[in-house]
Amino acid sequence: MPRIETRGRLAPTPSGWLHLGNARSFLLAWLWARKAGGRVIMRVEDIDLGRVKEGLRDQALEDIAWLGLDWDDGPHAGDPPGEFDQSMRFALYRRQLDKLISMGKAYPCVCSRKDVEEASSAPHGDDGPIYPGTCRGKYRTALEAEEKTGVKPCWRYALNPGEHAFHDEIKGDVRVAGATLGDFVLWRRDALPSYQLACAVDDGVMGVTQVLRGDDLILSTVRQLALYRDFGLTPPQKWAHVPLMKAPDGRRLAKRDGDLSLKALREKGVRPQRVVGLCAYSCGVIAAPRDIAAANLVETFDIHGLKDRPMPSP
Ligand code: GLU
């Protein structure tokens, strides 16, 4: 049997400056792919047109290259937007949505967030209140939904409420009932594809074989695995969901920690080897903080040996 080439990906969202937490996840995703002798794809997740700001895409690409992480497929800073920028791929996402609609797996939904919150004093999942399925089976088309209610609908995925399972390299076997996630949005009422849809389509058509990302997205994997199956696309074979980085004071690191943005650190004269060393130390890739180039971590990298330490102050 031909050996399938490993393909990892880096998927920045250019809605803010990249921070140390992003750097650590990208470093790990890159090390995992390079250790396997695989390719790295750079994909810009800029579908949320209202949140993406001018200049942030090029800054993100520059920051990642500055860290010493390279990629085989994808844009570089200054390149015009193209096939690796999600904002240029809406027609493809729409075709995949239409496929789900024709399979009876997607339905129009006119519920507002407030409706969802109020319905059955909705329990919360990882992505806000769990949608109770109010509109499932109610309308045949978006037009019918809009004519009957005067509201522009979104499209939701009818998720099987039964058990979903996958293996994670870090968390082990993950099992979750679809009913605890609810039917999620595929296409927003403001005519933008959702992260779940765009991400599953792209990982599928780009032939991604392994995904490493923050563990805040672990339940997204359950949703996306359901989508690959319906799209008839081969899903990534390996998943690794890594803990989100903690700030030096133990808090979760957030985009508002502006002084921990890679841009701010670069402007202060911090060297990339220092950032890489701190990131590597904070997840157990090296035993003590020291300056080191990303390329020098590939040989000894072990996805199963990761630890979760607070980030030392740069
Ligand atoms: N674009 C997401 C982020 O920047 C990552 C999503 C993913 O890896 O699937 O957090």
PDB file of C-alpha atoms and ligand atoms in Angstrom:
ATOM      1  CA  MET A   1       0.000   0.000   0.000  1.00  0.00           C
ATOM      2  CA  PRO A   2       1.410   3.474  -0.838  1.00  0.00           C
ATOM      3  CA  ARG A   3       2.439   5.410   2.238  1.00  0.00           C
ATOM      4  CA  ILE A   4       0.305   8.511   2.776  1.00  0.00           C
ATOM      5  CA  GLU A   5       2.439  11.600   3.168  1.00  0.00           C
ATOM      6  CA  THR A   6       1.992  13.438   6.465  1.00  0.00           C
ATOM      7  CA  ARG A   7       0.445  16.875   6.062  1.00  0.00           C
ATOM      8  CA  GLY A   8       0.063  19.238   8.974  1.00  0.00           C
ATOM      9  CA  ARG A   9      -1.269  22.774   8.869  1.00  0.00           C
ATOM     10  CA  LEU A  10      -0.974  26.142  10.542  1.00  0.00           C
ATOM     11  CA  ALA A  11      -4.275  28.047  10.545  1.00  0.00           C
ATOM     12  CA  PRO A  12      -3.976  31.578  11.953  1.00  0.00           C
ATOM     13  CA  THR A  13      -7.032  33.810  12.321  1.00  0.00           C
ATOM     14  CA  PRO A  14      -5.983  37.395  11.510  1.00  0.00           C
ATOM     15  CA  SER A  15      -8.405  39.140  13.884  1.00  0.00           C
ATOM     16  CA  GLY A  16      -5.733  40.279  16.361  1.00  0.00           C
ATOM     17  CA  TRP A  17      -1.961  40.199  16.862  1.00  0.00           C
ATOM     18  CA  LEU A  18      -0.634  36.669  17.336  1.00  0.00           C
ATOM     19  CA  HIS A  19       0.474  36.093  20.920  1.00  0.00           C
ATOM     20  CA  LEU A  20       2.730  33.619  22.689  1.00  0.00           C
ATOM     21  CA  GLY A  21      -0.111  31.102  23.003  1.00  0.00           C
ATOM     22  CA  ASN A  22      -0.608  31.095  19.228  1.00  0.00           C
ATOM     23  CA  ALA A  23       3.148  30.800  18.784  1.00  0.00           C
ATOM     24  CA  ARG A  24       3.258  27.723  21.008  1.00  0.00           C
ATOM     25  CA  SER A  25       0.424  25.954  19.172  1.00  0.00           C
ATOM     26  CA  PHE A  26       2.003  26.734  15.782  1.00  0.00           C
ATOM     27  CA  LEU A  27       5.415  25.584  16.993  1.00  0.00           C
ATOM     28  CA  LEU A  28       3.939  22.259  18.168  1.00  0.00           C
ATOM     29  CA  ALA A  29       1.918  21.729  14.978  1.00  0.00           C
ATOM     30  CA  TRP A  30       5.026  22.467  12.908  1.00  0.00           C
ATOM     31  CA  LEU A  31       7.308  20.214  14.987  1.00  0.00           C
ATOM     32  CA  TRP A  32       4.840  17.348  14.803  1.00  0.00           C
ATOM     33  CA  ALA A  33       4.621  17.545  11.012  1.00  0.00           C
ATOM     34  CA  ARG A  34       8.367  18.064  10.453  1.00  0.00           C
ATOM     35  CA  LYS A  35       9.273  15.239  12.842  1.00  0.00           C
ATOM     36  CA  ALA A  36       7.209  12.915  10.622  1.00  0.00           C
ATOM     37  CA  GLY A  37       9.037  14.273   7.548  1.00  0.00           C
ATOM     38  CA  GLY A  38       5.722  15.792   6.458  1.00  0.00           C
ATOM     39  CA  ARG A  39       4.544  18.874   4.595  1.00  0.00           C
ATOM     40  CA  VAL A  40       3.206  21.980   6.284  1.00  0.00           C
ATOM     41  CA  ILE A  41       0.262  23.933   4.870  1.00  0.00           C
ATOM     42  CA  MET A  42      -0.395  27.557   5.798  1.00  0.00           C
ATOM     43  CA  ARG A  43      -4.084  28.452   5.735  1.00  0.00           C
ATOM     44  CA  VAL A  44      -5.417  31.877   6.656  1.00  0.00           C
ATOM     45  CA  GLU A  45      -8.738  31.570   8.509  1.00  0.00           C
ATOM     46  CA  ASP A  46     -10.209  34.938   7.589  1.00  0.00           C
ATOM     47  CA  ILE A  47     -13.860  34.028   6.989  1.00  0.00           C
ATOM     48  CA  ASP A  48     -15.218  36.317   9.688  1.00  0.00           C
ATOM     49  CA  LEU A  49     -15.000  39.381   7.476  1.00  0.00           C
ATOM     50  CA  GLY A  50     -16.266  41.728  10.203  1.00  0.00           C
ATOM     51  CA  ARG A  51     -13.431  40.823  12.595  1.00  0.00           C
ATOM     52  CA  VAL A  52     -10.509  40.552  10.218  1.00  0.00           C
ATOM     53  CA  LYS A  53      -8.481  43.747  10.082  1.00  0.00           C
ATOM     54  CA  GLU A  54      -6.248  45.170   7.398  1.00  0.00           C
ATOM     55  CA  GLY A  55      -2.601  44.250   7.789  1.00  0.00           C
ATOM     56  CA  LEU A  56      -3.093  41.500  10.367  1.00  0.00           C
ATOM     57  CA  ARG A  57      -2.829  38.691   7.836  1.00  0.00           C
ATOM     58  CA  ASP A  58       0.603  39.802   6.622  1.00  0.00           C
ATOM     59  CA  GLN A  59       1.715  40.469  10.193  1.00  0.00           C
ATOM     60  CA  ALA A  60       0.669  36.922  11.204  1.00  0.00           C
ATOM     61  CA  LEU A  61       2.550  35.381   8.281  1.00  0.00           C
ATOM     62  CA  GLU A  62       5.620  37.500   9.073  1.00  0.00           C
ATOM     63  CA  ASP A  63       5.484  36.588  12.766  1.00  0.00           C
ATOM     64  CA  ILE A  64       5.252  32.856  12.038  1.00  0.00           C
ATOM     65  CA  ALA A  65       8.165  33.016   9.566  1.00  0.00           C
ATOM     66  CA  TRP A  66      10.153  35.076  12.113  1.00  0.00           C
ATOM     67  CA  LEU A  67       9.711  32.221  14.616  1.00  0.00           C
ATOM     68  CA  GLY A  68      11.560  29.993  12.153  1.00  0.00           C
ATOM     69  CA  LEU A  69       8.492  28.010  11.097  1.00  0.00           C
ATOM     70  CA  ASP A  70       8.321  27.475   7.348  1.00  0.00           C
ATOM     71  CA  TRP A  71       5.616  26.025   5.139  1.00  0.00           C
ATOM     72  CA  ASP A  72       5.446  24.205   1.822  1.00  0.00           C
ATOM     73  CA  ASP A  73       2.027  25.332   0.611  1.00  0.00           C
ATOM     74  CA  GLY A  74       0.369  28.663   1.328  1.00  0.00           C
ATOM     75  CA  PRO A  75       0.922  32.408   1.043  1.00  0.00           C
ATOM     76  CA  HIS A  76       3.745  34.576   2.365  1.00  0.00           C
ATOM     77  CA  ALA A  77       3.453  38.131   3.656  1.00  0.00           C
ATOM     78  CA  GLY A  78       2.795  40.492   0.758  1.00  0.00           C
ATOM     79  CA  ASP A  79       1.310  37.793  -1.503  1.00  0.00           C
ATOM     80  CA  PRO A  80      -2.131  38.708  -2.862  1.00  0.00           C
ATOM     81  CA  PRO A  81      -4.969  36.709  -1.268  1.00  0.00           C
ATOM     82  CA  GLY A  82      -5.379  33.380  -3.033  1.00  0.00           C
ATOM     83  CA  GLU A  83      -6.298  29.758  -2.641  1.00  0.00           C
ATOM     84  CA  PHE A  84      -5.001  29.446   0.936  1.00  0.00           C
ATOM     85  CA  ASP A  85      -7.034  32.400   2.232  1.00  0.00           C
ATOM     86  CA  GLN A  86     -10.476  31.224   3.309  1.00  0.00           C
ATOM     87  CA  SER A  87     -12.112  34.519   2.300  1.00  0.00           C
ATOM     88  CA  MET A  88     -11.359  33.520  -1.315  1.00  0.00           C
ATOM     89  CA  ARG A  89     -13.001  30.106  -1.004  1.00  0.00           C
ATOM     90  CA  PHE A  90     -16.622  30.930  -0.241  1.00  0.00           C
ATOM     91  CA  ALA A  91     -17.917  29.357  -3.501  1.00  0.00           C
ATOM     92  CA  LEU A  92     -16.416  26.015  -2.484  1.00  0.00           C
ATOM     93  CA  TYR A  93     -17.931  26.223   1.006  1.00  0.00           C
ATOM     94  CA  ARG A  94     -21.320  27.107  -0.492  1.00  0.00           C
ATOM     95  CA  ARG A  95     -21.175  24.037  -2.774  1.00  0.00           C
ATOM     96  CA  GLN A  96     -20.485  21.834   0.220  1.00  0.00           C
ATOM     97  CA  LEU A  97     -23.363  23.429   2.124  1.00  0.00           C
ATOM     98  CA  ASP A  98     -25.656  22.730  -0.850  1.00  0.00           C
ATOM     99  CA  LYS A  99     -24.538  19.124  -0.749  1.00  0.00           C
ATOM    100  CA  LEU A 100     -25.548  18.852   2.910  1.00  0.00           C
ATOM    101  CA  ILE A 101     -28.893  20.523   2.133  1.00  0.00           C
ATOM    102  CA  SER A 102     -29.611  18.040  -0.655  1.00  0.00           C
ATOM    103  CA  MET A 103     -28.720  15.178   1.700  1.00  0.00           C
ATOM    104  CA  GLY A 104     -31.231  16.484   4.255  1.00  0.00           C
ATOM    105  CA  LYS A 105     -28.371  17.119   6.746  1.00  0.00           C
ATOM    106  CA  ALA A 106     -28.740  20.905   6.888  1.00  0.00           C
ATOM    107  CA  TYR A 107     -31.825  22.923   7.715  1.00  0.00           C
ATOM    108  CA  PRO A 108     -32.738  26.617   7.886  1.00  0.00           C
ATOM    109  CA  CYS A 109     -33.089  28.066  11.382  1.00  0.00           C
ATOM    110  CA  VAL A 110     -34.624  31.416  12.317  1.00  0.00           C
ATOM    111  CA  CYS A 111     -33.857  31.294  16.057  1.00  0.00           C
ATOM    112  CA  SER A 112     -31.866  34.178  17.475  1.00  0.00           C
ATOM    113  CA  ARG A 113     -29.250  33.649  20.150  1.00  0.00           C
ATOM    114  CA  LYS A 114     -31.772  35.004  22.646  1.00  0.00           C
ATOM    115  CA  ASP A 115     -34.399  32.448  21.481  1.00  0.00           C
ATOM    116  CA  VAL A 116     -31.861  29.682  22.003  1.00  0.00           C
ATOM    117  CA  GLU A 117     -30.955  30.960  25.460  1.00  0.00           C
ATOM    118  CA  GLU A 118     -34.593  31.156  26.495  1.00  0.00           C
ATOM    119  CA  ALA A 119     -35.648  27.777  25.085  1.00  0.00           C
ATOM    120  CA  SER A 120     -35.688  25.199  27.885  1.00  0.00           C
ATOM    121  CA  SER A 121     -33.371  27.502  29.918  1.00  0.00           C
ATOM    122  CA  ALA A 122     -30.779  26.075  27.565  1.00  0.00           C
ATOM    123  CA  PRO A 123     -27.827  24.231  29.087  1.00  0.00           C
ATOM    124  CA  HIS A 124     -24.440  25.498  27.887  1.00  0.00           C
ATOM    125  CA  GLY A 125     -21.951  23.570  25.799  1.00  0.00           C
ATOM    126  CA  ASP A 126     -18.456  24.560  24.629  1.00  0.00           C
ATOM    127  CA  ASP A 127     -19.923  27.024  22.161  1.00  0.00           C
ATOM    128  CA  GLY A 128     -22.652  28.810  24.140  1.00  0.00           C
ATOM    129  CA  PRO A 129     -26.173  27.547  24.822  1.00  0.00           C
ATOM    130  CA  ILE A 130     -26.998  24.169  23.294  1.00  0.00           C
ATOM    131  CA  TYR A 131     -29.449  24.562  20.439  1.00  0.00           C
ATOM    132  CA  PRO A 132     -32.572  22.502  21.242  1.00  0.00           C
ATOM    133  CA  GLY A 133     -33.474  21.793  17.582  1.00  0.00           C
ATOM    134  CA  THR A 134     -36.510  24.105  17.438  1.00  0.00           C
ATOM    135  CA  CYS A 135     -36.381  24.596  13.652  1.00  0.00           C
ATOM    136  CA  ARG A 136     -35.313  21.083  12.688  1.00  0.00           C
ATOM    137  CA  GLY A 137     -37.781  19.768  10.092  1.00  0.00           C
ATOM    138  CA  LYS A 138     -39.887  22.967  10.142  1.00  0.00           C
ATOM    139  CA  TYR A 139     -39.000  24.575   6.799  1.00  0.00           C
ATOM    140  CA  ARG A 140     -38.048  23.018   3.491  1.00  0.00           C
ATOM    141  CA  THR A 141     -36.146  26.014   2.130  1.00  0.00           C
ATOM    142  CA  ALA A 142     -34.512  29.220   3.355  1.00  0.00           C
ATOM    143  CA  LEU A 143     -37.088  31.169   1.363  1.00  0.00           C
ATOM    144  CA  GLU A 144     -39.969  29.409   3.090  1.00  0.00           C
ATOM    145  CA  ALA A 145     -38.409  30.083   6.508  1.00  0.00           C
ATOM    146  CA  GLU A 146     -37.948  33.749   5.670  1.00  0.00           C
ATOM    147  CA  GLU A 147     -41.448  34.177   4.197  1.00  0.00           C
ATOM    148  CA  LYS A 148     -43.101  32.585   7.225  1.00  0.00           C
ATOM    149  CA  THR A 149     -41.121  34.439   9.881  1.00  0.00           C
ATOM    150  CA  GLY A 150     -39.710  37.563   8.260  1.00  0.00           C
ATOM    151  CA  VAL A 151     -36.295  36.529   9.532  1.00  0.00           C
ATOM    152  CA  LYS A 152     -33.300  35.620   7.387  1.00  0.00           C
ATOM    153  CA  PRO A 153     -32.321  32.113   8.473  1.00  0.00           C
ATOM    154  CA  CYS A 154     -28.940  30.592   9.176  1.00  0.00           C
ATOM    155  CA  TRP A 155     -28.252  26.964   8.232  1.00  0.00           C
ATOM    156  CA  ARG A 156     -27.683  24.370  10.922  1.00  0.00           C
ATOM    157  CA  TYR A 157     -26.295  20.862  10.746  1.00  0.00           C
ATOM    158  CA  ALA A 158     -28.542  18.079  12.007  1.00  0.00           C
ATOM    159  CA  LEU A 159     -26.019  16.314  14.237  1.00  0.00           C
ATOM    160  CA  ASN A 160     -26.683  12.716  15.189  1.00  0.00           C
ATOM    161  CA  PRO A 161     -27.564  12.923  18.905  1.00  0.00           C
ATOM    162  CA  GLY A 162     -25.906   9.546  19.593  1.00  0.00           C
ATOM    163  CA  GLU A 163     -22.314   8.851  20.620  1.00  0.00           C
ATOM    164  CA  HIS A 164     -19.384  10.287  18.646  1.00  0.00           C
ATOM    165  CA  ALA A 165     -15.833   9.150  19.324  1.00  0.00           C
ATOM    166  CA  PHE A 166     -12.293   9.782  18.162  1.00  0.00           C
ATOM    167  CA  HIS A 167      -8.783   9.225  19.435  1.00  0.00           C
ATOM    168  CA  ASP A 168      -6.678  12.167  20.528  1.00  0.00           C
ATOM    169  CA  GLU A 169      -2.900  11.767  20.835  1.00  0.00           C
ATOM    170  CA  ILE A 170      -2.888  13.766  24.074  1.00  0.00           C
ATOM    171  CA  LYS A 171      -6.302  13.297  25.679  1.00  0.00           C
ATOM    172  CA  GLY A 172      -6.774   9.648  24.675  1.00  0.00           C
ATOM    173  CA  ASP A 173     -10.215   8.401  23.590  1.00  0.00           C
ATOM    174  CA  VAL A 174     -12.787  11.173  23.430  1.00  0.00           C
ATOM    175  CA  ARG A 175     -16.458  10.154  23.549  1.00  0.00           C
ATOM    176  CA  VAL A 176     -19.313  12.603  23.522  1.00  0.00           C
ATOM    177  CA  ALA A 177     -23.056  12.453  22.894  1.00  0.00           C
ATOM    178  CA  GLY A 178     -24.142  14.600  19.939  1.00  0.00           C
ATOM    179  CA  ALA A 179     -27.127  15.681  22.049  1.00  0.00           C
ATOM    180  CA  THR A 180     -24.769  17.554  24.392  1.00  0.00           C
ATOM    181  CA  LEU A 181     -23.433  19.600  21.463  1.00  0.00           C
ATOM    182  CA  GLY A 182     -26.650  20.333  19.608  1.00  0.00           C
ATOM    183  CA  ASP A 183     -27.133  21.262  15.956  1.00  0.00           C
ATOM    184  CA  PHE A 184     -24.412  23.746  15.052  1.00  0.00           C
ATOM    185  CA  VAL A 185     -24.333  26.584  12.536  1.00  0.00           C
ATOM    186  CA  LEU A 186     -22.944  25.875   9.062  1.00  0.00           C
ATOM    187  CA  TRP A 187     -23.803  29.130   7.375  1.00  0.00           C
ATOM    188  CA  ARG A 188     -24.533  32.349   9.205  1.00  0.00           C
ATOM    189  CA  ARG A 189     -27.548  34.547   8.555  1.00  0.00           C
ATOM    190  CA  ASP A 190     -25.134  37.282   7.444  1.00  0.00           C
ATOM    191  CA  ALA A 191     -24.150  34.974   4.562  1.00  0.00           C
ATOM    192  CA  LEU A 192     -20.765  33.890   5.945  1.00  0.00           C
ATOM    193  CA  PRO A 193     -19.705  30.247   6.275  1.00  0.00           C
ATOM    194  CA  SER A 194     -19.060  29.029   9.812  1.00  0.00           C
ATOM    195  CA  TYR A 195     -15.654  28.001  11.143  1.00  0.00           C
ATOM    196  CA  GLN A 196     -16.844  24.366  11.407  1.00  0.00           C
ATOM    197  CA  LEU A 197     -17.845  24.181   7.756  1.00  0.00           C
ATOM    198  CA  ALA A 198     -14.837  26.037   6.313  1.00  0.00           C
ATOM    199  CA  CYS A 199     -12.341  24.169   8.468  1.00  0.00           C
ATOM    200  CA  ALA A 200     -13.714  20.707   7.655  1.00  0.00           C
ATOM    201  CA  VAL A 201     -13.916  21.455   3.924  1.00  0.00           C
ATOM    202  CA  ASP A 202     -10.358  22.779   3.840  1.00  0.00           C
ATOM    203  CA  ASP A 203      -8.717  20.113   5.977  1.00  0.00           C
ATOM    204  CA  GLY A 204     -10.499  17.579   3.732  1.00  0.00           C
ATOM    205  CA  VAL A 205      -9.690  19.032   0.307  1.00  0.00           C
ATOM    206  CA  MET A 206      -6.171  20.092   1.329  1.00  0.00           C
ATOM    207  CA  GLY A 207      -5.435  16.479   2.304  1.00  0.00           C
ATOM    208  CA  VAL A 208      -4.485  17.336   5.894  1.00  0.00           C
ATOM    209  CA  THR A 209      -3.547  14.138   7.734  1.00  0.00           C
ATOM    210  CA  GLN A 210      -2.957  15.548  11.212  1.00  0.00           C
ATOM    211  CA  VAL A 211      -4.368  18.467  13.169  1.00  0.00           C
ATOM    212  CA  LEU A 212      -2.838  19.991  16.283  1.00  0.00           C
ATOM    213  CA  ARG A 213      -4.699  22.889  17.894  1.00  0.00           C
ATOM    214  CA  GLY A 214      -5.805  24.286  21.249  1.00  0.00           C
ATOM    215  CA  ASP A 215      -7.976  22.073  23.437  1.00  0.00           C
ATOM    216  CA  ASP A 216     -10.724  24.706  23.418  1.00  0.00           C
ATOM    217  CA  LEU A 217     -11.513  23.194  19.990  1.00  0.00           C
ATOM    218  CA  ILE A 218     -11.707  19.545  21.041  1.00  0.00           C
ATOM    219  CA  LEU A 219     -15.478  19.338  20.583  1.00  0.00           C
ATOM    220  CA  SER A 220     -15.180  21.025  17.209  1.00  0.00           C
ATOM    221  CA  THR A 221     -13.406  17.872  16.097  1.00  0.00           C
ATOM    222  CA  VAL A 222     -16.557  15.858  16.835  1.00  0.00           C
ATOM    223  CA  ARG A 223     -18.566  18.256  14.670  1.00  0.00           C
ATOM    224  CA  GLN A 224     -15.999  18.314  11.882  1.00  0.00           C
ATOM    225  CA  LEU A 225     -15.689  14.509  11.791  1.00  0.00           C
ATOM    226  CA  ALA A 226     -19.432  14.307  11.123  1.00  0.00           C
ATOM    227  CA  LEU A 227     -18.983  16.762   8.240  1.00  0.00           C
ATOM    228  CA  TYR A 228     -16.082  14.896   6.567  1.00  0.00           C
ATOM    229  CA  ARG A 229     -18.206  11.789   6.520  1.00  0.00           C
ATOM    230  CA  ASP A 230     -21.081  13.548   4.780  1.00  0.00           C
ATOM    231  CA  PHE A 231     -18.770  15.367   2.355  1.00  0.00           C
ATOM    232  CA  GLY A 232     -17.180  12.029   1.437  1.00  0.00           C
ATOM    233  CA  LEU A 233     -13.757  13.505   2.316  1.00  0.00           C
ATOM    234  CA  THR A 234     -11.022  11.601   4.112  1.00  0.00           C
ATOM    235  CA  PRO A 235     -10.642  13.088   7.602  1.00  0.00           C
ATOM    236  CA  PRO A 236      -7.261  13.733   9.203  1.00  0.00           C
ATOM    237  CA  GLN A 237      -6.044  10.507  10.792  1.00  0.00           C
ATOM    238  CA  LYS A 238      -4.382  12.089  13.821  1.00  0.00           C
ATOM    239  CA  TRP A 239      -5.601  14.690  16.256  1.00  0.00           C
ATOM    240  CA  ALA A 240      -3.806  16.444  19.100  1.00  0.00           C
ATOM    241  CA  HIS A 241      -5.508  19.050  21.263  1.00  0.00           C
ATOM    242  CA  VAL A 242      -2.987  20.914  23.394  1.00  0.00           C
ATOM    243  CA  PRO A 243      -3.675  22.925  26.565  1.00  0.00           C
ATOM    244  CA  LEU A 244      -4.004  26.661  26.079  1.00  0.00           C
ATOM    245  CA  MET A 245      -1.002  28.540  27.365  1.00  0.00           C
ATOM    246  CA  LYS A 246      -1.185  30.129  30.774  1.00  0.00           C
ATOM    247  CA  ALA A 247       0.224  33.627  31.348  1.00  0.00           C
ATOM    248  CA  PRO A 248       3.111  33.952  33.869  1.00  0.00           C
ATOM    249  CA  ASP A 249       0.492  34.667  36.567  1.00  0.00           C
ATOM    250  CA  GLY A 250      -1.377  31.437  35.760  1.00  0.00           C
ATOM    251  CA  ARG A 251      -4.293  33.115  33.923  1.00  0.00           C
ATOM    252  CA  ARG A 252      -5.303  31.977  30.474  1.00  0.00           C
ATOM    253  CA  LEU A 253      -3.408  34.019  27.901  1.00  0.00           C
ATOM    254  CA  ALA A 254      -5.661  36.202  25.755  1.00  0.00           C
ATOM    255  CA  LYS A 255      -5.336  38.485  22.755  1.00  0.00           C
ATOM    256  CA  ARG A 256      -5.777  41.478  25.062  1.00  0.00           C
ATOM    257  CA  ASP A 257      -2.395  40.634  26.615  1.00  0.00           C
ATOM    258  CA  GLY A 258      -0.979  43.000  24.016  1.00  0.00           C
ATOM    259  CA  ASP A 259       2.500  43.071  25.470  1.00  0.00           C
ATOM    260  CA  LEU A 260       2.744  39.312  24.927  1.00  0.00           C
ATOM    261  CA  SER A 261       1.958  39.708  21.245  1.00  0.00           C
ATOM    262  CA  LEU A 262       4.758  38.585  18.952  1.00  0.00           C
ATOM    263  CA  LYS A 263       4.709  42.021  17.354  1.00  0.00           C
ATOM    264  CA  ALA A 264       5.340  43.764  20.691  1.00  0.00           C
ATOM    265  CA  LEU A 265       8.085  41.287  21.640  1.00  0.00           C
ATOM    266  CA  ARG A 266       9.812  41.777  18.288  1.00  0.00           C
ATOM    267  CA  GLU A 267       9.637  45.531  18.676  1.00  0.00           C
ATOM    268  CA  LYS A 268      11.250  45.212  22.114  1.00  0.00           C
ATOM    269  CA  GLY A 269      14.135  43.373  20.496  1.00  0.00           C
ATOM    270  CA  VAL A 270      13.331  39.872  21.823  1.00  0.00           C
ATOM    271  CA  ARG A 271      14.956  37.243  19.557  1.00  0.00           C
ATOM    272  CA  PRO A 272      12.884  34.450  17.954  1.00  0.00           C
ATOM    273  CA  GLN A 273      15.115  31.797  19.580  1.00  0.00           C
ATOM    274  CA  ARG A 274      14.104  33.193  22.954  1.00  0.00           C
ATOM    275  CA  VAL A 275      10.386  32.975  22.139  1.00  0.00           C
ATOM    276  CA  VAL A 276      10.789  29.463  20.755  1.00  0.00           C
ATOM    277  CA  GLY A 277      12.744  28.404  23.851  1.00  0.00           C
ATOM    278  CA  LEU A 278      10.107  29.782  26.229  1.00  0.00           C
ATOM    279  CA  CYS A 279       7.280  28.169  24.268  1.00  0.00           C
ATOM    280  CA  ALA A 280       9.134  24.853  24.114  1.00  0.00           C
ATOM    281  CA  TYR A 281       9.897  24.938  27.837  1.00  0.00           C
ATOM    282  CA  SER A 282       6.310  25.815  28.774  1.00  0.00           C
ATOM    283  CA  CYS A 283       5.003  22.633  27.142  1.00  0.00           C
ATOM    284  CA  GLY A 284       7.854  20.309  28.138  1.00  0.00           C
ATOM    285  CA  VAL A 285       9.594  20.074  24.753  1.00  0.00           C
ATOM    286  CA  ILE A 286      12.789  21.138  26.565  1.00  0.00           C
ATOM    287  CA  ALA A 287      13.492  20.672  30.272  1.00  0.00           C
ATOM    288  CA  ALA A 288      14.790  24.172  31.072  1.00  0.00           C
ATOM    289  CA  PRO A 289      14.256  27.545  29.354  1.00  0.00           C
ATOM    290  CA  ARG A 290      17.032  28.366  26.875  1.00  0.00           C
ATOM    291  CA  ASP A 291      17.288  30.087  23.537  1.00  0.00           C
ATOM    292  CA  ILE A 292      16.941  27.625  20.672  1.00  0.00           C
ATOM    293  CA  ALA A 293      15.933  27.607  17.002  1.00  0.00           C
ATOM    294  CA  ALA A 294      12.745  25.741  16.087  1.00  0.00           C
ATOM    295  CA  ALA A 295      14.656  23.586  13.589  1.00  0.00           C
ATOM    296  CA  ASN A 296      16.853  22.280  16.423  1.00  0.00           C
ATOM    297  CA  LEU A 297      13.825  20.872  18.258  1.00  0.00           C
ATOM    298  CA  VAL A 298      12.589  18.611  15.460  1.00  0.00           C
ATOM    299  CA  GLU A 299      14.791  15.598  16.083  1.00  0.00           C
ATOM    300  CA  THR A 300      13.877  15.031  19.723  1.00  0.00           C
ATOM    301  CA  PHE A 301      10.225  16.116  19.494  1.00  0.00           C
ATOM    302  CA  ASP A 302       7.719  13.679  21.007  1.00  0.00           C
ATOM    303  CA  ILE A 303       4.013  14.497  20.844  1.00  0.00           C
ATOM    304  CA  HIS A 304       3.404  12.161  23.788  1.00  0.00           C
ATOM    305  CA  GLY A 305       5.921  13.848  26.084  1.00  0.00           C
ATOM    306  CA  LEU A 306       4.214  17.251  26.407  1.00  0.00           C
ATOM    307  CA  LYS A 307       3.684  19.000  29.749  1.00  0.00           C
ATOM    308  CA  ASP A 308       1.694  22.074  30.715  1.00  0.00           C
ATOM    309  CA  ARG A 309       3.693  24.725  32.584  1.00  0.00           C
ATOM    310  CA  PRO A 310       2.865  28.439  32.890  1.00  0.00           C
ATOM    311  CA  MET A 311       4.818  30.544  30.445  1.00  0.00           C
ATOM    312  CA  PRO A 312       7.882  32.179  32.061  1.00  0.00           C
ATOM    313  CA  SER A 313       7.958  35.925  31.539  1.00  0.00           C
ATOM    314  CA  PRO A 314       9.799  36.855  28.339  1.00  0.00           C
TER     315      PRO A 314
HETATM  316  N1  GLU B   1      -7.962  29.585  13.305  1.00  0.00           N
HETATM  317  C1  GLU B   1      -8.002  29.007  14.613  1.00  0.00           C
HETATM  318  C2  GLU B   1      -7.174  29.855  15.581  1.00  0.00           C
HETATM  319  O1  GLU B   1      -6.413  30.712  15.161  1.00  0.00           O
HETATM  320  C3  GLU B   1      -7.463  27.599  14.624  1.00  0.00           C
HETATM  321  C4  GLU B   1      -8.482  26.661  14.146  1.00  0.00           C
HETATM  322  C5  GLU B   1      -7.964  25.268  13.910  1.00  0.00           C
HETATM  323  O2  GLU B   1      -6.771  24.993  14.098  1.00  0.00           O
HETATM  324  O3  GLU B   1      -8.773  24.451  13.488  1.00  0.00           O
HETATM  325  O4  GLU B   1      -7.336  29.691  16.766  1.00  0.00           O
END
